[in-house]
XYZ file of N, CA and C in Angstrom:
801
model
N 34.447 -30.251 50.841
C 34.230 -30.496 49.300
C 35.634 -30.091 48.612
N 36.135 -30.991 47.700
C 37.321 -30.583 47.143
C 37.081 -29.530 46.062
N 38.414 -29.059 45.604
C 38.293 -28.088 44.565
C 37.552 -28.516 43.293
N 37.947 -29.797 42.873
C 37.199 -30.194 41.758
C 35.642 -30.265 41.853
N 35.313 -30.656 42.866
C 33.755 -30.754 43.276
C 33.246 -29.351 43.229
N 33.765 -28.426 43.807
C 33.439 -27.084 43.786
C 33.244 -26.485 42.366
N 34.202 -26.865 41.543
C 34.164 -26.232 40.046
C 32.941 -26.849 39.349
N 32.738 -28.185 39.601
C 31.767 -28.856 38.882
C 30.401 -28.298 39.386
N 30.084 -28.238 40.633
C 28.835 -27.704 41.019
C 28.646 -26.224 40.474
N 29.750 -25.345 40.394
C 29.585 -23.967 39.874
C 29.196 -24.087 38.631
N 29.817 -24.934 37.732
C 29.431 -24.996 36.433
C 28.069 -25.587 35.987
N 27.602 -26.542 36.869
C 26.319 -26.888 36.760
C 25.244 -25.829 37.131
N 25.446 -25.043 38.005
C 24.685 -23.980 38.534
C 24.582 -22.863 37.247
N 25.813 -22.648 36.722
C 25.853 -21.663 35.663
C 24.786 -22.149 34.532
N 24.959 -23.327 34.231
C 24.207 -23.829 33.218
C 22.684 -23.853 33.506
N 22.228 -24.061 34.697
C 20.912 -23.973 34.969
C 20.237 -22.646 34.813
N 21.188 -21.502 35.101
C 20.696 -20.216 35.012
C 20.891 -19.552 33.482
N 21.338 -20.367 32.528
C 21.545 -19.850 31.201
C 19.969 -19.984 30.641
N 19.789 -18.992 29.701
C 18.615 -18.968 28.926
C 18.367 -20.155 28.010
N 17.130 -20.557 27.911
C 16.825 -21.713 26.850
C 16.791 -21.082 25.366
N 17.816 -21.515 24.654
C 17.835 -21.213 23.203
C 16.548 -21.624 22.547
N 16.062 -20.929 21.632
C 14.870 -21.396 20.796
C 13.471 -20.903 21.491
N 13.507 -20.274 22.721
C 12.400 -19.666 23.313
C 12.197 -18.219 22.827
N 12.692 -17.310 23.766
C 12.549 -15.923 23.604
C 13.752 -15.424 22.574
N 14.666 -16.051 22.366
C 15.801 -15.712 21.456
C 15.458 -16.185 19.903
N 14.558 -16.798 19.780
C 14.203 -17.312 18.449
C 13.511 -16.138 17.645
N 14.005 -16.062 16.331
C 13.327 -14.927 15.675
C 11.830 -15.213 15.452
N 11.129 -13.996 15.276
C 9.782 -13.971 15.279
C 9.342 -14.571 13.827
N 8.233 -15.278 13.792
C 7.836 -15.959 12.521
C 7.309 -14.854 11.499
N 7.687 -14.855 10.203
C 7.342 -13.910 9.342
C 5.776 -14.014 9.115
N 5.017 -12.828 8.953
C 3.502 -12.769 8.699
C 3.360 -13.041 7.238
N 4.402 -13.070 6.284
C 4.232 -13.241 4.852
C 4.653 -14.575 4.325
N 3.971 -14.919 3.194
C 4.153 -16.186 2.709
C 5.714 -16.475 2.383
N 6.000 -17.703 2.365
C 7.407 -18.197 2.273
C 8.154 -17.685 0.953
N 7.419 -17.383 -0.084
C 7.958 -16.858 -1.235
C 8.248 -15.398 -1.264
N 7.786 -14.633 -0.338
C 8.329 -13.452 -0.093
C 9.549 -13.071 0.544
N 10.458 -12.631 -0.269
C 12.009 -12.362 0.388
C 12.319 -10.778 0.392
N 13.200 -10.598 1.168
C 13.815 -9.141 1.391
C 14.156 -8.520 -0.026
N 13.750 -7.222 -0.304
C 13.973 -6.658 -1.476
C 14.028 -5.194 -1.232
N 14.606 -4.648 -2.365
C 14.678 -2.978 -2.422
C 14.051 -2.550 -3.657
N 13.046 -1.738 -3.564
C 12.370 -1.398 -4.845
C 12.401 0.261 -4.654
N 13.216 0.891 -5.433
C 13.444 2.282 -5.222
C 13.774 2.482 -3.860
N 13.167 3.485 -3.211
C 13.443 3.569 -1.601
C 12.583 2.753 -0.729
N 11.811 1.795 -1.179
C 11.000 0.788 -0.528
C 11.841 -0.304 -0.135
N 12.000 -0.439 1.174
C 12.865 -1.586 1.653
C 11.772 -2.500 2.329
N 11.700 -3.673 1.753
C 10.659 -4.615 2.339
C 10.843 -5.975 1.906
N 9.630 -6.689 1.537
C 9.722 -7.975 1.045
C 8.953 -7.991 -0.356
N 9.426 -8.861 -1.148
C 8.803 -8.950 -2.428
C 8.623 -10.398 -2.932
N 7.675 -10.522 -3.847
C 7.390 -12.044 -4.387
C 6.537 -11.849 -5.578
N 6.275 -12.940 -6.205
C 5.234 -13.166 -7.269
C 4.189 -14.255 -7.035
N 3.013 -13.979 -7.608
C 1.822 -14.891 -7.416
C 1.293 -15.334 -8.767
N 1.205 -16.399 -9.102
C 0.582 -16.816 -10.382
C -0.904 -16.792 -10.300
N -1.591 -16.081 -11.389
C -2.963 -16.175 -11.573
C -3.228 -16.597 -12.924
N -4.457 -17.127 -13.165
C -4.754 -17.614 -14.638
C -5.002 -16.217 -15.425
N -4.528 -16.175 -16.599
C -4.916 -15.093 -17.393
C -6.345 -15.121 -17.839
N -6.940 -16.283 -18.092
C -8.331 -16.238 -18.432
C -8.789 -17.454 -17.332
N -9.748 -16.964 -16.394
C -10.102 -17.899 -15.412
C -11.199 -18.819 -15.887
N -11.590 -18.495 -17.234
C -12.711 -19.510 -17.741
C -12.122 -20.751 -18.583
N -10.618 -20.736 -18.774
C -10.034 -21.752 -19.290
C -9.033 -22.467 -18.362
N -9.519 -23.674 -18.075
C -8.811 -24.460 -17.268
C -7.271 -24.940 -17.713
N -6.201 -24.610 -16.994
C -4.965 -25.154 -17.335
C -4.278 -24.145 -18.492
N -4.916 -23.146 -18.651
C -4.448 -21.909 -19.524
C -3.233 -21.225 -19.054
N -2.873 -20.109 -19.766
C -1.640 -19.359 -19.479
C -1.736 -18.792 -18.114
N -0.624 -18.553 -17.420
C -0.678 -18.052 -16.173
C 0.293 -16.667 -16.157
N -0.008 -15.693 -15.395
C 0.507 -14.564 -15.218
C 1.105 -14.456 -13.731
N 2.535 -14.161 -13.666
C 3.058 -13.719 -12.389
C 3.117 -12.481 -12.043
N 2.120 -12.155 -11.020
C 1.947 -10.777 -10.554
C 2.848 -10.340 -9.522
N 3.617 -9.242 -9.599
C 4.692 -8.884 -8.753
C 4.066 -8.137 -7.494
N 4.676 -8.491 -6.519
C 4.067 -7.579 -5.117
C 5.319 -7.010 -4.309
N 5.258 -5.973 -3.935
C 6.143 -5.208 -2.954
C 5.551 -4.776 -1.773
N 6.228 -5.073 -0.652
C 5.430 -4.622 0.566
C 6.315 -4.042 1.568
N 6.148 -2.889 1.973
C 6.840 -2.215 2.930
C 6.130 -2.464 4.340
N 6.889 -3.348 5.154
C 6.149 -3.795 6.470
C 5.848 -2.641 7.325
N 4.909 -2.759 8.027
C 4.659 -1.855 9.171
C 5.808 -1.687 10.065
N 6.338 -0.349 10.579
C 7.329 -0.137 11.276
C 7.001 -0.384 12.706
N 5.966 0.036 13.121
C 5.551 -0.303 14.522
C 5.330 -1.703 14.971
N 5.694 -1.886 16.197
C 5.444 -3.371 16.841
C 3.986 -3.775 16.766
N 3.255 -2.636 16.843
C 1.695 -2.809 17.016
C 1.079 -2.762 15.617
N 1.480 -3.764 14.897
C 1.106 -3.922 13.374
C -0.329 -4.324 13.305
N -1.181 -3.508 12.589
C -2.469 -3.653 12.247
C -2.693 -4.663 11.229
N -3.791 -5.414 11.303
C -4.092 -6.452 10.332
C -4.446 -6.067 8.910
N -4.966 -4.736 8.829
C -5.524 -4.170 7.293
C -4.533 -3.286 6.889
N -3.946 -3.820 5.741
C -2.838 -2.954 5.092
C -3.420 -1.694 4.140
N -2.491 -0.898 3.883
C -2.892 0.053 2.734
C -2.422 -0.397 1.423
N -3.406 -0.592 0.521
C -3.204 -0.926 -0.757
C -3.260 -0.047 -1.805
N -2.306 0.360 -2.478
C -2.282 1.463 -3.530
C -2.569 1.073 -4.921
N -3.614 1.573 -5.569
C -4.005 1.261 -6.889
C -3.503 2.286 -7.837
N -2.589 2.120 -8.752
C -2.149 3.207 -9.691
C -3.114 3.301 -10.866
N -3.013 4.532 -11.496
C -3.639 4.850 -12.642
C -3.187 4.422 -13.993
N -3.523 5.257 -14.964
C -3.166 4.902 -16.245
C -4.403 5.028 -17.253
N -5.062 3.756 -17.584
C -4.537 2.407 -16.939
C -3.179 2.078 -17.768
N -2.596 1.388 -16.876
C -1.177 0.924 -17.481
C -0.150 1.232 -16.772
N -0.177 2.275 -15.828
C 1.011 2.518 -14.879
C 1.324 1.461 -13.800
N 2.649 1.421 -13.766
C 3.129 0.386 -12.602
C 3.236 1.066 -11.295
N 2.564 0.357 -10.293
C 2.536 1.147 -9.111
C 3.718 0.932 -8.426
N 4.634 -0.361 -8.667
C 5.895 -0.415 -8.069
C 6.952 0.571 -8.629
N 6.688 1.093 -9.801
C 7.498 2.070 -10.477
C 7.597 3.389 -9.564
N 6.531 3.585 -8.899
C 6.401 4.672 -8.049
C 6.471 4.428 -6.759
N 7.207 3.428 -6.396
C 7.352 2.958 -4.922
C 7.805 3.739 -4.056
N 8.799 4.726 -4.380
C 9.430 5.699 -3.650
C 8.457 6.743 -3.222
N 7.706 7.133 -4.125
C 6.602 8.278 -3.902
C 5.627 7.773 -2.870
N 5.200 6.488 -3.019
C 3.992 5.933 -2.148
C 4.624 5.751 -0.879
N 5.923 5.479 -0.741
C 6.505 5.245 0.727
C 6.575 6.710 1.415
N 6.941 7.668 0.646
C 7.079 9.011 1.249
C 5.578 9.460 1.444
N 4.683 9.273 0.526
C 3.394 9.773 0.798
C 2.667 9.241 2.097
N 2.886 7.803 2.278
C 2.180 7.164 3.358
C 3.039 6.952 4.475
N 4.004 7.681 4.747
C 5.112 7.443 5.790
C 4.427 7.456 7.060
N 3.440 8.410 7.440
C 2.696 8.304 8.695
C 1.723 7.390 8.705
N 0.856 7.290 7.680
C -0.278 6.444 7.607
C 0.105 4.907 7.953
N 1.226 4.510 7.402
C 1.783 3.320 7.082
C 2.761 2.928 8.328
N 2.740 3.701 9.363
C 3.529 3.377 10.323
C 3.266 2.060 11.165
N 1.963 1.670 11.347
C 1.448 0.561 11.850
C 0.653 -0.293 10.924
N 0.820 0.057 9.578
C 0.177 -0.899 8.674
C 1.199 -1.191 7.652
N 1.128 -2.481 6.907
C 1.739 -2.798 5.770
C 1.349 -1.867 4.516
N 2.313 -1.371 3.672
C 1.847 -0.693 2.576
C 2.210 -1.827 1.475
N 1.150 -2.035 0.620
C 1.133 -3.160 -0.364
C 1.011 -2.557 -1.798
N 2.051 -2.812 -2.541
C 1.866 -2.374 -3.934
C 1.845 -3.704 -4.858
N 0.880 -3.901 -5.684
C 0.898 -4.919 -6.637
C 0.677 -4.460 -8.062
N 1.691 -4.795 -8.974
C 1.636 -4.287 -10.276
C 0.472 -5.232 -10.858
N -0.533 -4.467 -11.509
C -1.798 -5.285 -11.937
C -1.054 -5.867 -13.293
N -1.990 -7.004 -13.614
C -1.505 -7.635 -14.837
C -1.372 -6.691 -16.223
N -0.212 -7.008 -16.942
C -0.019 -6.218 -18.031
C 0.771 -5.085 -17.640
N 1.242 -4.817 -16.513
C 2.061 -3.437 -16.107
C 3.283 -3.986 -15.319
N 4.234 -2.998 -15.313
C 5.485 -3.174 -14.438
C 6.217 -4.487 -14.485
N 6.247 -5.302 -13.552
C 6.740 -6.583 -13.456
C 5.942 -7.747 -13.528
N 4.535 -7.497 -13.903
C 3.483 -8.501 -13.977
C 3.191 -8.681 -15.427
N 3.976 -9.507 -16.043
C 3.728 -9.904 -17.449
C 3.272 -8.516 -18.309
N 4.329 -7.609 -18.264
C 3.980 -6.265 -18.973
C 3.486 -6.481 -20.362
N 2.522 -5.746 -20.965
C 2.127 -5.563 -22.228
C 2.970 -4.443 -22.932
N 4.201 -4.552 -23.329
C 5.027 -3.550 -23.741
C 5.306 -3.540 -25.268
N 5.153 -2.430 -25.897
C 5.704 -2.273 -27.300
C 5.748 -0.754 -27.651
N 6.784 -0.497 -28.490
C 7.072 0.786 -28.892
C 5.880 1.518 -29.638
N 5.297 2.528 -28.916
C 4.271 3.276 -29.486
C 4.554 4.554 -30.096
N 5.903 5.113 -29.721
C 6.365 6.356 -30.183
C 6.421 6.522 -31.620
N 6.341 7.544 -32.252
C 6.155 7.785 -33.683
C 6.943 8.909 -34.063
N 8.294 8.763 -34.197
C 8.889 10.073 -34.598
C 8.952 11.164 -33.436
N 8.624 12.366 -33.956
C 8.746 13.351 -32.806
C 7.668 13.557 -32.025
N 6.573 12.878 -32.319
C 5.385 12.921 -31.332
C 5.331 11.807 -30.512
N 4.699 11.993 -29.148
C 4.551 10.862 -28.424
C 3.230 9.941 -28.618
N 2.435 10.652 -29.643
C 1.269 9.989 -29.867
C 1.569 8.865 -31.038
N 0.885 7.715 -30.959
C 1.142 6.541 -31.922
C 0.331 6.815 -32.943
N 0.857 6.569 -34.153
C -0.019 6.376 -35.440
C -0.977 5.192 -35.391
N -1.975 5.363 -36.181
C -2.845 4.110 -36.058
C -2.209 2.945 -36.611
N -1.315 3.031 -37.505
C -0.391 1.836 -38.122
C 0.387 1.265 -36.961
N 0.937 1.974 -36.211
C 1.858 1.522 -35.054
C 1.058 0.981 -34.109
N -0.235 1.608 -33.886
C -0.995 0.959 -32.867
C -1.348 -0.413 -33.276
N -1.885 -0.689 -34.551
C -2.293 -1.849 -34.983
C -1.160 -2.999 -34.819
N 0.026 -2.451 -35.136
C 1.258 -3.391 -35.103
C 1.698 -3.831 -33.691
N 1.423 -2.884 -32.848
C 1.494 -3.178 -31.453
C 0.499 -4.316 -30.927
N -0.751 -4.042 -31.316
C -1.829 -4.899 -30.854
C -1.430 -6.547 -31.454
N -1.069 -6.422 -32.728
C -0.740 -7.763 -33.400
C 0.441 -8.424 -32.606
N 1.390 -7.580 -32.241
C 2.749 -7.987 -31.485
C 2.309 -8.770 -30.079
N 1.390 -8.072 -29.445
C 1.001 -8.480 -28.153
C 0.081 -9.689 -28.105
N -0.802 -9.619 -29.208
C -1.597 -10.867 -29.388
C -1.066 -12.186 -29.668
N 0.195 -12.179 -30.058
C 0.887 -13.341 -30.362
C 1.180 -14.306 -29.104
N 1.119 -13.407 -27.838
C 1.348 -14.396 -26.587
C 0.211 -13.875 -25.506
N -0.441 -12.894 -25.671
C -1.401 -12.689 -24.658
C -2.700 -12.574 -25.205
N -3.706 -12.900 -24.385
C -5.241 -12.817 -24.627
C -5.566 -11.505 -24.009
N -5.618 -10.475 -25.121
C -5.883 -8.933 -24.677
C -7.305 -8.724 -24.247
N -8.246 -9.901 -24.253
C -9.560 -9.632 -23.937
C -9.640 -9.771 -22.295
N -8.595 -10.321 -21.809
C -8.652 -10.481 -20.296
C -7.638 -9.599 -19.455
N -7.714 -8.313 -19.994
C -7.024 -7.255 -19.306
C -7.922 -6.200 -18.994
N -9.088 -6.505 -18.391
C -10.172 -5.717 -18.025
C -10.109 -5.364 -16.490
N -10.892 -4.408 -16.095
C -11.091 -4.128 -14.785
C -11.494 -5.201 -13.961
N -12.334 -5.921 -14.303
C -12.966 -7.081 -13.792
C -11.832 -8.097 -13.551
N -10.825 -8.270 -14.389
C -9.806 -9.356 -14.242
C -8.860 -8.752 -13.236
N -8.660 -7.455 -13.161
C -7.898 -6.871 -12.291
C -8.346 -7.103 -10.786
N -9.481 -6.713 -10.711
C -10.142 -6.843 -9.448
C -10.156 -8.301 -8.915
N -10.512 -9.269 -9.689
C -10.261 -10.708 -9.205
C -8.935 -10.980 -8.872
N -7.908 -10.503 -9.639
C -6.472 -10.675 -9.208
C -6.115 -10.215 -7.944
N -6.735 -9.115 -7.639
C -6.438 -8.315 -6.517
C -6.945 -8.989 -5.226
N -8.158 -9.527 -5.350
C -8.819 -10.212 -4.296
C -8.000 -11.608 -4.031
N -7.654 -12.323 -5.089
C -6.848 -13.479 -4.885
C -5.533 -13.300 -4.289
N -4.673 -12.416 -4.650
C -3.455 -12.115 -4.202
C -3.528 -11.622 -2.617
N -4.400 -10.844 -2.357
C -4.560 -10.260 -1.020
C -4.886 -11.393 -0.212
N -5.835 -12.254 -0.605
C -6.178 -13.577 0.194
C -4.909 -14.463 0.602
N -4.083 -14.529 -0.530
C -2.938 -15.520 -0.398
C -1.828 -14.770 0.507
N -1.758 -13.250 0.501
C -0.949 -12.670 1.504
C -1.530 -12.699 2.923
N -2.564 -13.191 3.035
C -3.329 -13.322 4.293
C -3.875 -12.049 4.792
N -4.292 -11.306 4.034
C -5.173 -9.974 4.311
C -6.601 -10.180 4.072
N -7.358 -9.910 5.217
C -8.718 -10.030 5.092
C -9.366 -8.514 4.583
N -9.554 -7.625 5.481
C -9.894 -6.209 4.976
C -8.758 -5.638 4.855
N -8.860 -4.588 3.789
C -7.878 -3.660 3.389
C -8.302 -2.199 3.384
N -7.361 -1.280 3.366
C -7.567 0.105 3.017
C -7.290 0.465 1.712
N -8.060 0.697 0.860
C -7.770 0.958 -0.780
C -7.430 2.492 -0.882
N -6.292 2.810 -1.641
C -6.154 4.118 -2.030
C -5.965 4.161 -3.492
N -7.039 4.687 -4.347
C -6.899 4.660 -5.685
C -6.528 6.057 -6.269
N -5.747 6.102 -7.366
C -5.487 7.402 -7.981
C -5.848 7.350 -9.550
N -6.706 8.214 -9.835
C -7.025 8.424 -11.388
C -7.853 7.046 -11.704
N -7.288 6.333 -12.752
C -7.895 5.186 -13.169
C -7.957 4.042 -12.062
N -6.975 4.159 -11.147
C -6.919 3.344 -9.924
C -8.237 3.555 -8.953
N -8.903 4.623 -9.102
C -10.093 4.945 -8.449
C -11.335 4.006 -8.995
N -11.264 3.692 -10.183
C -12.269 2.809 -10.811
C -12.073 1.377 -10.287
N -10.809 0.987 -10.258
C -10.394 -0.213 -9.638
C -10.907 -0.608 -8.313
N -10.737 0.519 -7.456
C -11.019 0.533 -6.124
C -12.642 0.478 -5.945
N -13.192 1.221 -6.748
C -14.719 1.222 -6.567
C -15.288 -0.003 -7.065
N -14.816 -0.551 -8.106
C -15.075 -1.975 -8.514
C -14.833 -3.028 -7.560
N -13.691 -2.882 -6.831
C -13.415 -3.889 -5.777
C -14.308 -3.771 -4.670
N -14.639 -2.604 -4.329
C -15.546 -2.291 -3.174
C -16.903 -2.782 -3.415
N -17.266 -2.595 -4.889
C -18.734 -3.062 -5.164
C -18.746 -4.469 -5.243
N -17.621 -5.104 -5.539
C -17.564 -6.733 -5.824
C -17.315 -7.426 -4.387
N -16.517 -6.771 -3.579
C -16.039 -7.456 -2.250
C -16.312 -6.334 -1.194
N -17.571 -5.941 -0.846
C -17.643 -4.963 0.146
C -17.249 -5.277 1.613
N -17.311 -6.509 1.827
C -16.914 -7.044 3.147
C -15.494 -7.041 3.346
N -14.632 -6.785 2.246
C -13.122 -6.848 2.550
C -12.497 -5.343 2.419
N -13.395 -4.414 2.508
C -12.936 -2.907 2.397
C -13.231 -2.274 3.628
N -12.137 -1.857 4.370
C -12.218 -1.143 5.754
C -12.338 0.310 5.244
N -11.632 0.772 4.460
C -11.633 2.328 3.912
C -11.329 2.364 2.572
N -11.986 3.434 1.952
C -11.663 3.783 0.581
C -11.393 5.198 0.287
N -10.269 5.444 -0.208
C -9.766 6.857 -0.415
C -9.623 7.137 -1.979
N -10.258 8.136 -2.540
C -10.130 8.206 -4.097
C -9.522 9.654 -4.366
N -8.399 9.545 -5.239
C -7.732 10.787 -5.673
C -7.961 10.861 -7.113
N -8.567 12.017 -7.633
C -8.924 12.266 -9.153
C -9.624 11.092 -9.639
N -10.945 11.002 -9.105
C -11.879 9.877 -9.327
C -12.238 9.832 -10.655
N -12.293 8.483 -11.421
C -12.624 8.211 -12.621
C -13.883 7.375 -12.561
N -15.110 8.032 -12.557
C -16.423 7.342 -12.476
C -16.696 6.328 -13.579
N -17.534 5.383 -13.301
C -17.753 4.356 -14.124
C -18.328 4.856 -15.482
N -19.220 5.917 -15.462
C -19.821 6.398 -16.689
C -19.104 7.081 -17.533
N -17.654 7.378 -17.310
C -16.919 8.170 -18.196
C -15.808 7.033 -19.011
N -15.508 7.485 -20.276
C -14.629 6.828 -20.967
C -13.456 7.751 -21.357
N -12.182 7.494 -20.952
C -11.043 8.606 -21.005
C -10.679 8.539 -22.535
N -11.017 7.517 -23.255
C -10.557 7.466 -24.759
C -11.469 8.360 -25.535
N -12.688 8.386 -25.027
C -13.750 9.390 -25.809
C -13.543 10.755 -25.253
N -13.452 10.856 -23.893
C -13.593 12.277 -23.295
C -12.331 12.973 -23.191
N -11.232 12.271 -23.333
C -10.022 12.825 -22.961
C -9.557 14.033 -23.761
N -9.554 13.869 -25.174
C -9.233 15.000 -25.947
C -10.322 16.142 -25.646
N -11.525 16.026 -25.672
C -12.446 17.107 -25.542
C -12.339 17.744 -24.008
N -12.010 17.008 -23.059
C -11.750 17.492 -21.756
C -10.586 18.596 -21.782
N -9.387 17.866 -22.347
C -8.184 18.726 -22.522
C -8.341 20.010 -23.260
N -9.147 19.815 -24.308
C -9.409 21.099 -25.185
C -10.212 22.153 -24.238
N -11.164 21.534 -23.625
C -11.822 22.550 -22.928
C -11.073 23.178 -21.661
N -10.116 22.373 -21.117
C -9.346 23.026 -19.951
C -8.282 24.126 -20.532
N -7.856 23.878 -21.610
C -6.919 24.849 -22.233
C -7.678 26.085 -22.643
N -8.879 25.974 -23.197
C -9.721 27.220 -23.578
C -10.070 27.890 -22.344
N -10.440 27.306 -21.307
C -10.691 27.974 -19.926
C -9.523 28.650 -19.417
N -8.300 27.961 -19.604
C -7.070 28.644 -19.115
C -6.832 29.929 -20.005
N -6.953 29.837 -21.186
C -6.716 31.076 -22.125
C -7.771 32.169 -21.630
N -8.856 31.829 -21.474
C -10.088 32.781 -21.105
C -9.681 33.378 -19.749
N -9.322 32.604 -18.802
C -8.781 33.221 -17.513
C -7.758 34.111 -17.772
N -6.740 33.702 -18.340
C -5.521 34.567 -18.500
C -5.724 35.872 -19.152
N -6.743 35.910 -20.274
C -7.204 37.114 -20.942
C -7.916 37.965 -19.942
N -8.559 37.504 -18.874
C -9.322 38.307 -17.984
C -8.478 38.854 -16.776
N -7.096 38.468 -16.824
C -6.172 38.761 -15.702
C -5.286 39.559 -16.368
N -5.152 40.920 -15.638
C -4.069 42.039 -16.147
C -2.614 41.505 -16.309
N -2.215 40.893 -15.247
C -0.852 40.400 -15.331
C -0.718 39.303 -16.234
N -1.518 38.379 -16.217
C -1.272 37.305 -17.133
C -1.545 37.520 -18.645
N -2.435 38.509 -18.877
C -2.655 38.973 -20.226
C -1.443 39.646 -20.809
N -0.886 40.507 -19.752
C 0.371 41.210 -20.152
C 1.592 40.395 -20.414
N 1.661 39.274 -19.742
C 2.865 38.493 -19.832
C 2.586 37.324 -20.991
N 1.401 37.037 -21.255
C 1.006 36.291 -22.396
C -0.003 36.624 -23.097
N 0.115 37.684 -24.079
C -0.724 38.266 -24.810
C -1.344 37.363 -25.875
N -0.558 36.486 -26.333
C -0.935 35.470 -27.402
C -1.257 34.203 -27.120
N -1.620 34.066 -25.631
C -1.694 32.656 -25.175
C -2.763 31.760 -26.043
N -3.877 32.375 -26.211
C -4.814 31.528 -26.867
C -4.449 30.937 -28.346
N -3.731 31.908 -28.864
C -3.127 31.596 -30.239
C -2.080 30.570 -30.341
N -1.287 30.746 -29.182
C -0.172 29.740 -28.999
C -0.691 28.304 -28.648
N -1.747 28.175 -27.842
C -2.366 27.165 -27.626
C -2.805 26.425 -28.691
N -3.632 27.253 -29.513
C -4.088 26.760 -30.862
C -3.005 26.240 -31.718
N -1.962 26.905 -31.855
C -0.832 26.307 -32.604
C -0.364 24.949 -32.300
N -0.356 24.834 -30.927
C 0.038 23.473 -30.369
C -0.693 22.323 -31.003
N -1.683 22.559 -31.328
C -2.746 21.402 -31.881
C -2.154 20.774 -33.174
N -1.583 21.595 -33.959
C -1.103 21.104 -35.173
C 0.375 21.691 -35.423
N 1.436 20.902 -34.787
C 2.770 21.444 -34.806
C 3.233 21.087 -36.032
N 4.428 21.978 -36.381
C 5.228 21.751 -37.485
C 6.375 20.579 -37.048
N 6.425 19.527 -38.000
C 7.374 18.676 -37.535
C 8.937 19.175 -37.505
N 9.975 18.805 -36.667
C 11.094 19.465 -36.773
C 11.841 19.082 -37.924
N 12.726 20.162 -38.504
C 13.213 19.899 -39.786
C 14.651 19.103 -39.673
């Protein structure tokens, strides 16, 4: 066998033993829809995207809202199909605004499950209903400013369609489009009401339900909030007065709390 023939045989043998490209070297197919792209939201490094839903499901061809979604993918190769879905409180808080906190909180639990954050309609990056409600030195809005805010928002949004029912239907639709069947819901404050409503409406889709600072259906924070806060401060003052160390350190606590209810505006 000539030298050239030997070289040719060796080259052919090498080609035969090379791995076939496109088989095991091909990157794994993404489990997320094509519109989900790599992103960074706070300390959450994952994939993000938006999904359009109708503002009013009773109106065909009406206004659509783009709901923002951020997902921290499971870190383990043994990824489970049921994600952890966090429902923020408020109502009106953006769950993606607290992405870093949720990533830290669920660092262990989300090792083998996706952590899913969806800004509900009207919050965060999901067609937010924003206007300036601050009124001078106080964080509470005056009735006049509140009315002006409503009129401003009504110019583009149907404010009757920002209910818990609408949010739950959004959640069910977006989770389906993300490919999730059953989910693990974690609700905090007003998010517990959303979680309870979702579980009641779609029980077959809930694997687990965790509630923090539960907000039951029978309560109205707009009606009960001030009364509950007043009672809590009164109990605090009473407990302090009954404790020698606290009473010594804050002898006028009850009067100071009472004075806070009607503060003097700054000069």
